[in-house]
Short mmCIF file of C-alpha atoms and ligand atoms in Angstrom, two decimals:
data_model
loop_
_atom_site.label_atom_id
_atom_site.label_comp_id
_atom_site.label_asym_id
_atom_site.label_seq_id
_atom_site.Cartn_x
_atom_site.Cartn_y
_atom_site.Cartn_z
CA UNK A 1 -7.74 2.62 57.34
CA UNK A 2 -6.64 0.92 54.31
CA UNK A 3 -9.82 0.99 52.55
CA UNK A 4 -10.67 3.33 49.70
CA UNK A 5 -14.35 4.05 50.52
CA UNK A 6 -14.70 6.27 47.05
CA UNK A 7 -12.98 4.76 44.40
CA UNK A 8 -13.72 6.62 40.98
CA UNK A 9 -12.96 3.51 38.84
CA UNK A 10 -12.71 -0.18 40.10
CA UNK A 11 -10.40 -1.09 37.74
CA UNK A 12 -9.67 -5.23 36.28
CA UNK A 13 -7.06 -6.82 38.08
CA UNK A 14 -5.51 -8.88 35.11
CA UNK A 15 -2.16 -10.87 35.61
CA UNK A 16 -1.02 -8.76 38.81
CA UNK A 17 -2.32 -5.51 36.91
CA UNK A 18 -5.07 -3.11 37.49
CA UNK A 19 -6.07 -2.25 34.00
CA UNK A 20 -8.83 -0.36 32.96
CA UNK A 21 -11.15 -0.68 29.49
CA UNK A 22 -10.78 3.12 28.42
CA UNK A 23 -13.47 2.20 26.01
CA UNK A 24 -15.79 0.24 27.91
CA UNK A 25 -19.77 1.45 28.96
CA UNK A 26 -19.10 3.10 32.43
CA UNK A 27 -21.85 2.14 34.92
CA UNK A 28 -22.15 3.59 38.43
CA UNK A 29 -22.19 2.01 41.60
CA UNK A 30 -25.18 3.43 43.46
CA UNK A 31 -25.68 3.34 47.26
CA UNK A 32 -29.29 1.97 47.03
CA UNK A 33 -30.04 3.73 50.92
CA UNK A 34 -29.56 7.35 49.48
CA UNK A 35 -28.67 7.44 45.64
CA UNK A 36 -25.11 8.53 45.98
CA UNK A 37 -22.78 7.26 43.05
CA UNK A 38 -20.01 5.52 45.37
CA UNK A 39 -17.94 5.12 42.06
CA UNK A 40 -17.86 3.95 38.80
CA UNK A 41 -17.16 0.66 36.96
CA UNK A 42 -16.55 0.11 33.20
CA UNK A 43 -17.70 -3.06 31.50
CA UNK A 44 -15.32 -5.47 30.13
CA UNK A 45 -15.32 -7.37 26.91
CA UNK A 46 -14.89 -10.77 25.70
CA UNK A 47 -10.79 -9.94 24.85
CA UNK A 48 -10.39 -9.07 28.46
CA UNK A 49 -11.40 -12.47 29.18
CA UNK A 50 -9.59 -14.00 27.20
CA UNK A 51 -6.19 -12.22 28.54
CA UNK A 52 -7.55 -12.88 31.97
CA UNK A 53 -8.13 -16.76 31.22
CA UNK A 54 -4.45 -16.77 29.57
CA UNK A 55 -2.98 -15.17 32.96
CA UNK A 56 -4.66 -17.47 34.79
CA UNK A 57 -3.53 -20.56 32.73
CA UNK A 58 -0.22 -19.84 32.91
CA UNK A 59 -0.26 -19.13 36.39
CA UNK A 60 -1.83 -22.37 37.52
CA UNK A 61 1.34 -24.42 36.42
CA UNK A 62 3.50 -23.04 38.98
CA UNK A 63 0.40 -22.20 41.22
CA UNK A 64 -0.50 -26.17 41.45
CA UNK A 65 3.24 -26.80 42.37
CA UNK A 66 3.03 -24.71 45.38
CA UNK A 67 2.88 -27.02 48.53
CA UNK A 68 -0.90 -27.04 49.90
CA UNK A 69 -0.14 -25.91 52.76
CA UNK A 70 1.70 -22.98 51.56
CA UNK A 71 -0.95 -21.97 49.36
CA UNK A 72 -3.13 -22.14 52.57
CA UNK A 73 -0.74 -19.75 54.52
CA UNK A 74 -1.59 -17.02 51.74
CA UNK A 75 -5.24 -17.51 52.66
CA UNK A 76 -4.59 -17.39 56.63
CA UNK A 77 -2.54 -13.92 55.84
CA UNK A 78 -5.92 -12.67 53.29
CA UNK A 79 -7.84 -13.85 57.10
CA UNK A 80 -5.62 -11.59 59.12
CA UNK A 81 -6.22 -8.56 56.23
CA UNK A 82 -9.93 -9.12 56.36
CA UNK A 83 -10.05 -9.08 60.29
CA UNK A 84 -8.07 -6.04 60.43
CA UNK A 85 -10.40 -4.47 57.75
CA UNK A 86 -13.99 -5.98 59.02
CA UNK A 87 -15.20 -2.69 60.09
CA UNK A 88 -14.12 -0.47 56.98
CA UNK A 89 -15.01 -3.19 54.45
CA UNK A 90 -18.43 -3.45 56.72
CA UNK A 91 -19.49 0.04 56.37
CA UNK A 92 -18.55 0.05 52.60
CA UNK A 93 -20.84 -3.18 52.15
CA UNK A 94 -23.60 -1.59 53.51
CA UNK A 95 -22.91 1.47 51.12
CA UNK A 96 -22.95 -0.12 48.04
CA UNK A 97 -25.45 -3.22 48.84
CA UNK A 98 -27.63 -1.98 51.57
CA UNK A 99 -27.54 -4.55 54.14
CA UNK A 100 -27.52 -3.05 57.63
CA UNK A 101 -24.29 -2.55 59.40
CA UNK A 102 -24.58 -5.45 62.13
CA UNK A 103 -25.61 -8.07 59.19
CA UNK A 104 -22.38 -6.71 56.86
CA UNK A 105 -20.05 -7.17 59.94
CA UNK A 106 -21.59 -10.78 59.70
CA UNK A 107 -21.24 -11.02 56.35
CA UNK A 108 -17.35 -9.76 56.48
CA UNK A 109 -16.81 -12.24 59.05
CA UNK A 110 -18.21 -15.22 57.13
CA UNK A 111 -15.17 -14.04 54.51
CA UNK A 112 -12.84 -14.23 57.40
CA UNK A 113 -14.05 -17.48 58.71
CA UNK A 114 -13.63 -19.36 55.16
CA UNK A 115 -9.80 -17.66 54.75
CA UNK A 116 -8.81 -19.72 58.36
CA UNK A 117 -10.99 -23.10 57.22
CA UNK A 118 -9.86 -23.36 53.93
CA UNK A 119 -6.23 -22.35 55.03
CA UNK A 120 -6.02 -25.24 57.48
CA UNK A 121 -7.44 -27.56 54.54
CA UNK A 122 -3.74 -26.65 53.23
CA UNK A 123 -2.69 -29.18 55.32
CA UNK A 124 -5.47 -31.93 54.82
CA UNK A 125 -6.59 -31.86 51.39
CA UNK A 126 -7.06 -35.47 52.47
CA UNK A 127 -7.51 -38.43 49.67
CA UNK A 128 -7.77 -41.78 50.79
CA UNK A 129 -5.12 -44.64 51.41
CA UNK A 130 -6.40 -47.97 51.17
CA UNK A 131 -5.84 -51.67 50.66
CA UNK A 132 -5.16 -52.93 47.32
CA UNK A 133 -6.86 -56.55 46.40
CA UNK A 134 -3.49 -57.63 45.32
CA UNK A 135 -0.23 -58.27 47.87
CA UNK A 136 2.97 -55.73 47.59
CA UNK A 137 0.40 -53.09 46.05
CA UNK A 138 -0.15 -49.73 47.24
CA UNK A 139 -3.45 -47.83 46.50
CA UNK A 140 -4.62 -44.40 47.20
CA UNK A 141 -6.65 -41.52 45.96
CA UNK A 142 -5.36 -37.62 45.64
CA UNK A 143 -7.34 -34.70 45.01
CA UNK A 144 -6.07 -32.68 42.06
CA UNK A 145 -6.55 -29.06 40.93
CA UNK A 146 -9.27 -28.88 37.82
CA UNK A 147 -7.60 -25.96 36.48
CA UNK A 148 -8.88 -22.63 35.79
CA UNK A 149 -11.80 -21.51 37.64
CA UNK A 150 -14.42 -19.13 36.52
CA UNK A 151 -16.47 -17.65 39.47
CA UNK A 152 -19.76 -15.63 38.98
CA UNK A 153 -20.75 -14.14 41.75
CA UNK A 154 -24.17 -12.08 42.90
CA UNK A 155 -24.41 -9.05 44.74
CA UNK A 156 -26.42 -9.99 47.87
CA UNK A 157 -23.06 -11.33 49.66
CA UNK A 158 -20.57 -9.55 47.45
CA UNK A 159 -17.59 -10.79 49.72
CA UNK A 160 -18.73 -13.95 51.45
CA UNK A 161 -20.32 -15.66 48.59
CA UNK A 162 -16.72 -14.96 46.65
CA UNK A 163 -15.02 -16.31 49.52
CA UNK A 164 -16.69 -19.84 49.35
CA UNK A 165 -15.59 -19.94 46.12
CA UNK A 166 -12.39 -18.07 45.59
CA UNK A 167 -10.86 -19.93 49.04
CA UNK A 168 -11.26 -23.58 47.75
CA UNK A 169 -10.67 -22.78 44.42
CA UNK A 170 -6.98 -21.68 45.47
CA UNK A 171 -6.16 -23.83 48.29
CA UNK A 172 -6.28 -26.88 45.94
CA UNK A 173 -4.13 -25.25 43.42
CA UNK A 174 -6.60 -23.52 40.87
CA UNK A 175 -6.25 -20.24 39.54
CA UNK A 176 -9.42 -17.73 39.15
CA UNK A 177 -11.25 -15.57 36.92
CA UNK A 178 -13.67 -13.86 38.77
CA UNK A 179 -16.64 -11.96 37.69
CA UNK A 180 -18.58 -10.25 40.44
CA UNK A 181 -21.91 -8.82 40.15
CA UNK A 182 -21.82 -4.87 38.57
CA UNK A 183 -24.20 -3.53 41.50
CA UNK A 184 -21.30 -4.59 44.37
CA UNK A 185 -18.09 -3.64 42.49
CA UNK A 186 -16.47 -1.97 45.13
CA UNK A 187 -16.43 -4.86 47.80
CA UNK A 188 -14.31 -7.13 44.50
CA UNK A 189 -12.25 -4.40 44.44
CA UNK A 190 -11.24 -4.22 48.42
CA UNK A 191 -11.30 -8.37 47.98
CA UNK A 192 -8.31 -8.14 44.97
CA UNK A 193 -6.60 -5.29 46.62
CA UNK A 194 -5.97 -7.89 50.11
CA UNK A 195 -4.84 -10.73 47.79
CA UNK A 196 -2.02 -8.08 46.35
CA UNK A 197 -1.20 -7.15 49.53
CA UNK A 198 -0.30 -10.44 50.68
CA UNK A 199 1.43 -11.10 47.50
CA UNK A 200 -0.28 -13.73 45.95
CA UNK A 201 1.50 -14.75 42.57
CA UNK A 202 0.40 -12.63 39.41
CA UNK A 203 -2.36 -14.44 37.50
CA UNK A 204 -3.49 -16.58 40.63
CA UNK A 205 -6.87 -14.30 41.02
CA UNK A 206 -7.86 -12.18 38.25
CA UNK A 207 -10.92 -10.02 38.35
CA UNK A 208 -13.20 -8.93 35.43
CA UNK A 209 -15.74 -6.72 35.92
CA UNK A 210 -19.01 -6.80 33.09
CA UNK A 211 -22.14 -8.03 32.46
CA UNK A 212 -23.13 -11.42 32.62
CA UNK A 213 -24.38 -11.70 29.13
CA UNK A 214 -20.81 -10.90 27.64
CA UNK A 215 -18.13 -11.23 30.16
CA UNK A 216 -20.16 -14.34 32.03
CA UNK A 217 -21.05 -15.81 28.41
CA UNK A 218 -17.20 -14.98 27.34
CA UNK A 219 -16.16 -16.84 30.92
CA UNK A 220 -18.52 -20.15 30.05
CA UNK A 221 -17.42 -20.27 26.59
CA UNK A 222 -13.90 -19.94 26.73
CA UNK A 223 -12.13 -23.23 26.34
CA UNK A 224 -9.28 -22.33 28.90
CA UNK A 225 -11.92 -22.06 31.79
CA UNK A 226 -12.03 -25.75 33.48
CA UNK A 227 -14.80 -24.97 35.56
CA UNK A 228 -17.80 -22.42 36.41
CA UNK A 229 -19.32 -21.67 39.66
CA UNK A 230 -21.97 -19.68 39.64
CA UNK A 231 -24.66 -18.24 42.20
CA UNK A 232 -27.52 -16.67 41.19
CA UNK A 233 -30.93 -16.83 39.65
CA UNK A 234 -32.11 -20.36 38.13
CA UNK A 235 -32.46 -18.63 35.05
CA UNK A 236 -29.49 -17.99 34.52
CA UNK A 237 -27.93 -20.70 35.82
CA UNK A 238 -29.59 -23.17 33.59
CA UNK A 239 -28.66 -21.16 30.73
CA UNK A 240 -24.68 -21.56 31.74
CA UNK A 241 -25.62 -25.19 32.50
CA UNK A 242 -26.64 -25.99 28.93
CA UNK A 243 -23.87 -23.92 27.50
CA UNK A 244 -21.14 -25.22 29.61
CA UNK A 245 -22.60 -29.24 29.78
CA UNK A 246 -21.96 -28.86 25.91
CA UNK A 247 -18.31 -28.15 26.38
CA UNK A 248 -18.15 -30.53 29.30
CA UNK A 249 -17.23 -28.25 31.70
CA UNK A 250 -17.82 -28.99 35.32
CA UNK A 251 -20.60 -26.61 36.55
CA UNK A 252 -21.61 -26.08 40.09
CA UNK A 253 -24.38 -24.10 40.42
CA UNK A 254 -26.20 -22.53 43.76
CA UNK A 255 -29.84 -21.01 42.56
CA UNK A 256 -33.13 -19.80 44.25
CA UNK A 257 -34.96 -20.33 47.24
CA UNK A 258 -38.67 -20.43 48.48
CA UNK A 259 -37.80 -21.66 52.13
CA UNK A 260 -40.30 -22.11 54.50
CA UNK A 261 -41.06 -22.03 58.01
CA UNK A 262 -43.05 -24.64 59.77
CA UNK A 263 -44.73 -23.49 62.98
CA UNK A 264 -46.26 -26.78 64.67
CA UNK A 265 -49.25 -25.90 67.71
CA UNK A 266 -46.92 -26.91 70.41
CA UNK A 267 -43.83 -24.86 69.09
CA UNK A 268 -42.65 -21.67 71.61
CA UNK A 269 -44.21 -18.82 69.43
CA UNK A 270 -41.85 -16.25 70.80
CA UNK A 271 -38.97 -18.33 69.75
CA UNK A 272 -40.86 -18.76 66.16
CA UNK A 273 -41.32 -14.95 65.79
CA UNK A 274 -38.17 -14.01 66.23
CA UNK A 275 -36.68 -16.86 63.61
CA UNK A 276 -39.42 -15.70 61.00
CA UNK A 277 -39.17 -11.73 61.54
CA UNK A 278 -35.23 -12.40 61.36
CA UNK A 279 -34.67 -14.83 58.26
CA UNK A 280 -37.87 -13.22 56.36
CA UNK A 281 -37.04 -9.76 56.65
CA UNK A 282 -33.10 -9.83 57.44
CA UNK A 283 -31.27 -8.35 54.06
CA UNK A 284 -34.54 -6.70 53.63
CA UNK A 285 -35.68 -10.40 52.00
CA UNK A 286 -32.43 -10.68 49.69
CA UNK A 287 -30.96 -13.97 50.64
CA UNK A 288 -31.55 -17.12 48.79
CA UNK A 289 -31.73 -18.69 52.51
CA UNK A 290 -34.80 -16.02 52.98
CA UNK A 291 -37.93 -17.33 54.36
CA UNK A 292 -40.79 -16.45 52.13
CA UNK A 293 -43.27 -18.80 53.60
CA UNK A 294 -44.63 -19.56 57.15
CA UNK A 295 -46.41 -23.04 57.06
CA UNK A 296 -48.11 -22.68 60.38
CA UNK A 297 -50.59 -25.00 62.26
CA UNK A 298 -54.29 -23.83 62.18
CA UNK A 299 -54.38 -24.02 66.12
CA UNK A 300 -52.00 -21.18 66.50
CA UNK A 301 -52.41 -19.40 62.83
CA UNK A 302 -54.17 -16.35 64.44
CA UNK A 303 -51.87 -15.95 67.66
CA UNK A 304 -48.93 -15.87 65.44
CA UNK A 305 -50.00 -13.62 62.84
CA UNK A 306 -50.95 -11.11 65.92
CA UNK A 307 -47.30 -11.52 67.38
CA UNK A 308 -45.71 -11.27 63.88
CA UNK A 309 -47.63 -8.04 63.38
CA UNK A 310 -46.71 -6.42 66.39
CA UNK A 311 -43.22 -7.40 65.69
CA UNK A 312 -43.17 -5.81 61.76
CA UNK A 313 -44.55 -2.50 63.37
CA UNK A 314 -42.00 -2.11 65.43
CA UNK A 315 -39.25 -2.69 62.74
CA UNK A 316 -37.03 0.60 61.75
CA UNK A 317 -36.33 0.89 58.06
CA UNK A 318 -33.62 3.23 56.87
CA UNK A 319 -30.05 3.51 55.84
CA UNK A 320 -28.48 0.53 57.14
CA UNK A 321 -25.28 2.67 58.40
CA UNK A 322 -27.56 3.62 61.18
CA UNK A 323 -27.07 0.93 64.06
CA UNK A 324 -30.52 1.49 65.24
CA UNK A 325 -31.77 0.38 61.62
CA UNK A 326 -33.54 -3.10 61.02
CA UNK A 327 -34.14 -3.15 57.46
CA UNK A 328 -32.21 -1.37 54.54
CA UNK A 329 -32.95 -0.89 51.41
CA UNK A 330 -33.25 -3.28 48.54
CA UNK A 331 -30.76 -2.98 45.64
CA UNK A 332 -32.30 -1.06 43.26
CA UNK A 333 -35.30 0.26 41.44
CA UNK A 334 -35.65 -2.65 39.26
CA UNK A 335 -35.75 -4.70 42.29
CA UNK A 336 -38.08 -2.56 44.12
CA UNK A 337 -40.50 -2.58 40.74
CA UNK A 338 -40.44 -6.24 40.93
CA UNK A 339 -41.48 -6.92 44.06
CA UNK A 340 -44.18 -4.16 43.89
CA UNK A 341 -45.53 -6.13 40.89
CA UNK A 342 -46.48 -9.27 43.41
CA UNK A 343 -48.10 -6.89 45.63
CA UNK A 344 -50.92 -6.58 42.75
CA UNK A 345 -50.67 -10.66 41.75
CA UNK A 346 -51.01 -11.27 45.26
CA UNK A 347 -53.89 -9.12 45.72
CA UNK A 348 -55.68 -10.49 42.55
CA UNK A 349 -55.28 -13.86 43.59
CA UNK A 350 -57.13 -13.55 46.79
CA UNK A 351 -54.12 -13.38 49.61
CA UNK A 352 -54.74 -11.18 52.25
CA UNK A 353 -52.58 -8.45 53.24
CA UNK A 354 -51.70 -8.21 57.09
CA UNK A 355 -49.01 -5.26 56.74
CA UNK A 356 -46.92 -3.36 54.42
CA UNK A 357 -47.28 -3.92 50.75
CA UNK A 358 -45.76 -0.84 49.06
CA UNK A 359 -42.52 1.49 49.10
CA UNK A 360 -41.42 2.97 52.49
CA UNK A 361 -41.58 6.35 51.72
CA UNK A 362 -41.41 9.78 53.44
CA UNK A 363 -38.13 11.94 54.26
CA UNK A 364 -34.39 10.24 54.01
CA UNK A 365 -36.45 6.91 52.45
CA UNK A 366 -37.46 9.06 49.18
CA UNK A 367 -34.06 8.95 47.78
CA UNK A 368 -33.24 5.19 48.27
CA UNK A 369 -35.51 2.06 47.60
CA UNK A 370 -37.09 1.03 50.30
CA UNK A 371 -40.12 -1.53 50.64
CA UNK A 372 -42.37 -2.29 53.69
CA UNK A 373 -41.79 -5.27 55.38
CA UNK A 374 -45.05 -7.38 53.85
CA UNK A 375 -47.14 -10.33 55.06
CA UNK A 376 -49.97 -11.89 53.27
CA UNK A 377 -52.17 -14.55 54.89
CA UNK A 378 -54.86 -16.69 53.89
CA UNK A 379 -52.37 -17.74 51.28
CA UNK A 380 -52.78 -20.89 49.53
CA UNK A 381 -50.05 -23.57 47.76
CA UNK A 382 -51.46 -22.96 44.05
CA UNK A 383 -50.86 -18.97 44.55
CA UNK A 384 -47.78 -17.55 42.59
CA UNK A 385 -46.49 -15.74 46.04
CA UNK A 386 -46.48 -19.01 47.24
CA UNK A 387 -44.38 -20.75 44.77
CA UNK A 388 -41.99 -17.98 43.23
CA UNK A 389 -39.17 -16.38 44.31
CA UNK A 390 -39.62 -12.56 45.40
CA UNK A 391 -36.47 -11.74 46.79
CA UNK A 392 -37.67 -9.24 48.89
CA UNK A 393 -38.96 -8.48 52.24
CA UNK A 394 -42.39 -10.45 51.65
CA UNK A 395 -43.42 -13.51 53.60
CA UNK A 396 -46.95 -15.48 53.02
CA UNK A 397 -48.60 -17.18 55.25
CA UNK A 398 -50.24 -21.03 54.95
CA UNK A 399 -52.30 -22.99 56.97
CA UNK A 400 -52.04 -26.52 57.64
CA UNK A 401 -53.71 -29.24 59.92
CA UNK A 402 -50.71 -31.64 60.50
CA UNK A 403 -47.12 -32.19 59.81
CA UNK A 404 -47.71 -34.25 56.98
CA UNK A 405 -49.27 -31.31 55.27
CA UNK A 406 -46.38 -29.10 56.10
CA UNK A 407 -44.07 -31.29 55.02
CA UNK A 408 -45.89 -31.83 51.43
CA UNK A 409 -46.11 -28.15 51.39
CA UNK A 410 -42.56 -27.17 52.04
CA UNK A 411 -41.45 -29.82 49.42
CA UNK A 412 -43.86 -29.26 46.60
CA UNK A 413 -42.05 -25.77 45.24
CA UNK A 414 -39.43 -26.33 42.62
CA UNK A 415 -36.62 -25.10 44.86
CA UNK A 416 -35.17 -26.93 47.81
CA UNK A 417 -32.58 -24.54 49.65
CA UNK A 418 -33.63 -24.22 53.50
CA UNK A 419 -36.18 -24.86 55.53
CA UNK A 420 -37.33 -24.93 59.08
CA UNK A 421 -39.40 -26.22 61.89
CA UNK A 422 -40.27 -24.84 65.02
CA UNK A 423 -41.66 -27.62 67.51
CA UNK A 424 -40.82 -29.55 70.89
CA UNK A 425 -41.66 -32.72 69.91
CA UNK A 426 -38.92 -35.11 69.31
CA UNK A 427 -40.80 -37.32 66.85
CA UNK A 428 -41.79 -34.36 64.68
CA UNK A 429 -38.19 -33.09 64.63
CA UNK A 430 -36.73 -36.54 63.56
CA UNK A 431 -39.47 -36.60 60.81
CA UNK A 432 -39.20 -33.04 59.57
CA UNK A 433 -35.09 -33.94 59.36
CA UNK A 434 -35.81 -36.83 57.36
CA UNK A 435 -38.45 -35.29 55.08
CA UNK A 436 -37.91 -32.26 54.48
CA UNK A 437 -36.67 -32.03 50.98
CA UNK A 438 -34.00 -28.97 51.28
CA UNK A 439 -30.36 -28.91 51.17
CA UNK A 440 -30.38 -27.20 54.74
CA UNK A 441 -33.13 -27.69 57.89
CA UNK A 442 -33.31 -26.03 60.80
CA UNK A 443 -34.78 -27.35 63.83
CA UNK A 444 -36.22 -24.28 66.24
CA UNK A 445 -34.39 -21.22 64.43
CA UNK A 446 -35.39 -19.52 60.99
CA UNK A 447 -34.16 -20.20 57.83
CA UNK A 448 -30.84 -18.34 57.43
CA UNK A 449 -27.54 -18.53 59.30
CA UNK A 450 -25.74 -21.25 57.59
CA UNK A 451 -22.23 -21.72 59.11
CA UNK A 452 -18.85 -22.01 56.52
CA UNK A 453 -17.90 -25.22 57.58
CA UNK A 454 -20.79 -26.76 56.31
CA UNK A 455 -22.02 -27.72 52.74
CA UNK A 456 -24.23 -24.75 51.62
CA UNK A 457 -26.64 -25.65 48.77
CA UNK A 458 -29.95 -26.99 48.06
CA UNK A 459 -31.87 -29.81 45.86
CA UNK A 460 -34.37 -29.09 42.71
CA UNK A 461 -33.96 -25.99 41.01
CA UNK A 462 -31.78 -24.61 43.45
CA UNK A 463 -28.59 -26.41 42.41
CA UNK A 464 -26.92 -29.61 40.18
CA UNK A 465 -25.66 -31.33 43.12
CA UNK A 466 -22.80 -29.50 44.31
CA UNK A 467 -22.50 -27.53 47.26
CA UNK A 468 -20.26 -24.44 48.32
CA UNK A 469 -18.44 -23.76 51.95
CA UNK A 470 -17.90 -26.93 53.52
CA UNK A 471 -15.32 -29.74 52.70
CA UNK A 472 -17.45 -30.15 49.82
CA UNK A 473 -16.45 -27.62 48.37
CA UNK A 474 -13.41 -28.92 47.48
CA UNK A 475 -15.21 -31.46 45.51
CA UNK A 476 -16.08 -28.47 42.93
CA UNK A 477 -12.69 -27.64 42.73
CA UNK A 478 -10.53 -30.77 42.96
CA UNK A 479 -10.39 -34.09 40.19
CA UNK A 480 -9.89 -37.37 42.26
CA UNK A 481 -6.91 -39.19 40.90
CA UNK A 482 -6.51 -42.97 41.92
CA UNK A 483 -2.87 -43.92 42.05
CA UNK A 484 -1.54 -47.74 42.27
CA UNK A 485 1.96 -48.57 43.39
CA UNK A 486 2.61 -52.06 42.44
CA UNK A 487 5.95 -53.20 44.23
CA UNK A 488 5.80 -56.85 43.75
CA UNK A 489 8.16 -56.71 40.59
CA UNK A 490 6.00 -58.65 38.68
CA UNK A 491 2.66 -58.27 36.23
CA UNK A 492 -0.42 -58.60 38.86
CA UNK A 493 -3.79 -58.99 37.11
CA UNK A 494 -6.28 -57.15 39.25
CA UNK A 495 -10.06 -59.22 39.49
CA UNK A 496 -8.17 -61.90 37.61
CA UNK A 497 -4.79 -63.19 39.39
CA UNK A 498 -6.19 -63.03 42.79
CA UNK A 499 -9.53 -65.07 42.22
C1 LIG B 501 -27.57 -16.44 50.32
O1 LIG B 501 -28.38 -15.87 50.63
O2 LIG B 501 -27.11 -16.22 49.18
O3 LIG B 501 -26.80 -18.53 55.51
C2 LIG B 501 -26.30 -16.73 51.12
C3 LIG B 501 -27.34 -17.54 55.33
C4 LIG B 501 -25.86 -16.88 54.50
C5 LIG B 501 -25.28 -16.92 53.73
C6 LIG B 501 -26.44 -16.67 52.47
N1 LIG B 501 -24.72 -17.42 55.95
O4 LIG B 501 -28.38 -16.62 55.13
#
C-alpha cells in the first residue's frame, strides 16, 4: 500500500513543493507504545509561515473561482483514496499516537465521512432567496469564502479533526495553511500526500510543521491569514483569541471538556457500564469528549461501582496494534507525569481510589507510556479532580440524590462539551436534554461518538460560539453576502417608499 510507514523527515508542503528547513531543530516522532522513532520533523520558522501564507493567498484567488461542485469533487476523490488507504493509515495512526487499532480505523472513517459530506456541500453551499419588501426587486444571500484559513490541530485526532477543518474550508473556497501537532507529523504528511495525489492546485493546502510558540503564533499574527481555527487547550485557545481578536480575525475554538455521565436509579446499569467504560477509557481518556465524571444516583452507587471495577479489571493494556488490547498508551512522558500528579491531588483531597492509580508496568509496557484505568469515588464537587480536565484514563464518581442535583453538578464546571444521561424515564430524559449545558448531549450512551454531520463543539470555556463539522462548520469558513437586484428601473427606498 502506498503509505510510507517510516518517513525519515516529514517535510513542509508549501506551494505544491515538499521542503525541509535544514536548519530547523529536529524533533523525533515517537511511538508511545514502545519508544520507537518513526521519523523526524524539523521545526519551522516565521519565514516558512510567511511563504506558506503568500502561496495560500495567491492560490485563493483562482480557487475561489473554481465552481463549488468541482471543489467538492476533489473532496470525493480524497475520500476515495482515504478509503483505499484506510487500514494502512489506521496502523500508522496507532503507531504514532497510541490509540487502539479499532479506534484508529474509526478515526480514519471519520475523515472519510467528512470528505463525502463536505464534498456534497459543493452542490449545496446554500444561501437564502427571500422576497424583497419592494416590488420588482430580488433579494438573496450567498456564502463567500473568508480567504486564507490558518488551521491548528491537535495530536489526539490527527486526521479526523484536520478533516473537520480542511474540508469545509476548501469546499467553501478558502485556501489553507495547516500546522498539525508535532506529536503526530506522520498522519499530516500522509494526508497532504493525498491532496497532492488528487491534483489539488498548488498553494491550496500548505503544511507547516512547528511549535505553537513560533509557527502557531506567526499564523495568528500574520496579516495574510483571515481566520484561525484551533483545537487544543483552553489556555492556548484563550491566548489565540486575545491576539487574533485584536487583529479583528475570525477565530473558531474547540477546547477542553470535563464531561459527565449521569446515571439515574432507573437506568439499565449494564448499558451504563458499557457507555462509561468506553467513553472514559477509550483513547486512554485522551478525548475532549472523554467521560471523566460519573454523577450517580445514591441508590445505585455501590452497585455501579462494583460493576465498573469488575469491568476495568478485565481490560487489557498494551500496544494498540494488538487487536485484543483495550487501552493503549498515553501520548508521551509529560502526559504521564501530569496524570500521575493528579493521583496525589485526588488522594490529598480525600477521594477514595477504587482501582488503578499508577503507571501500568511490567514487560513490554516498560518501554511505553501506559497508565492504569483509574477510578476514584466519594469525589465531591469542590475537588480539583471533579473540575479540571486531566486528559487521561481517570474517572471520578460523585453521588447525588436527584436529577436536579445531577444537572447542577454537570453544569457547574467551566467546560461544556459533552454530557450523557442513563435513564428509562421520558420525563427525566427531556428535562436533561433541555437543561444540560453542553454542546453535545447523549441519552443512554456515553459522552463520545459524535457523528460528522452534526455540529461539534461546546459552551463556556470549551468554545467561543463556533462549531466544527456539520453544516455549522460552513459558518466558520464563509462570510455572508446579501445581494439585492432592483429590476424596477427606478429608485426604490427600502423602509420609506413602501410605508
Ligand atoms: C476530540 O476528542 O477532540 O465524539 C474529538 C468523539 C469523536 C471526536 C472526538 N468523534 O469522541
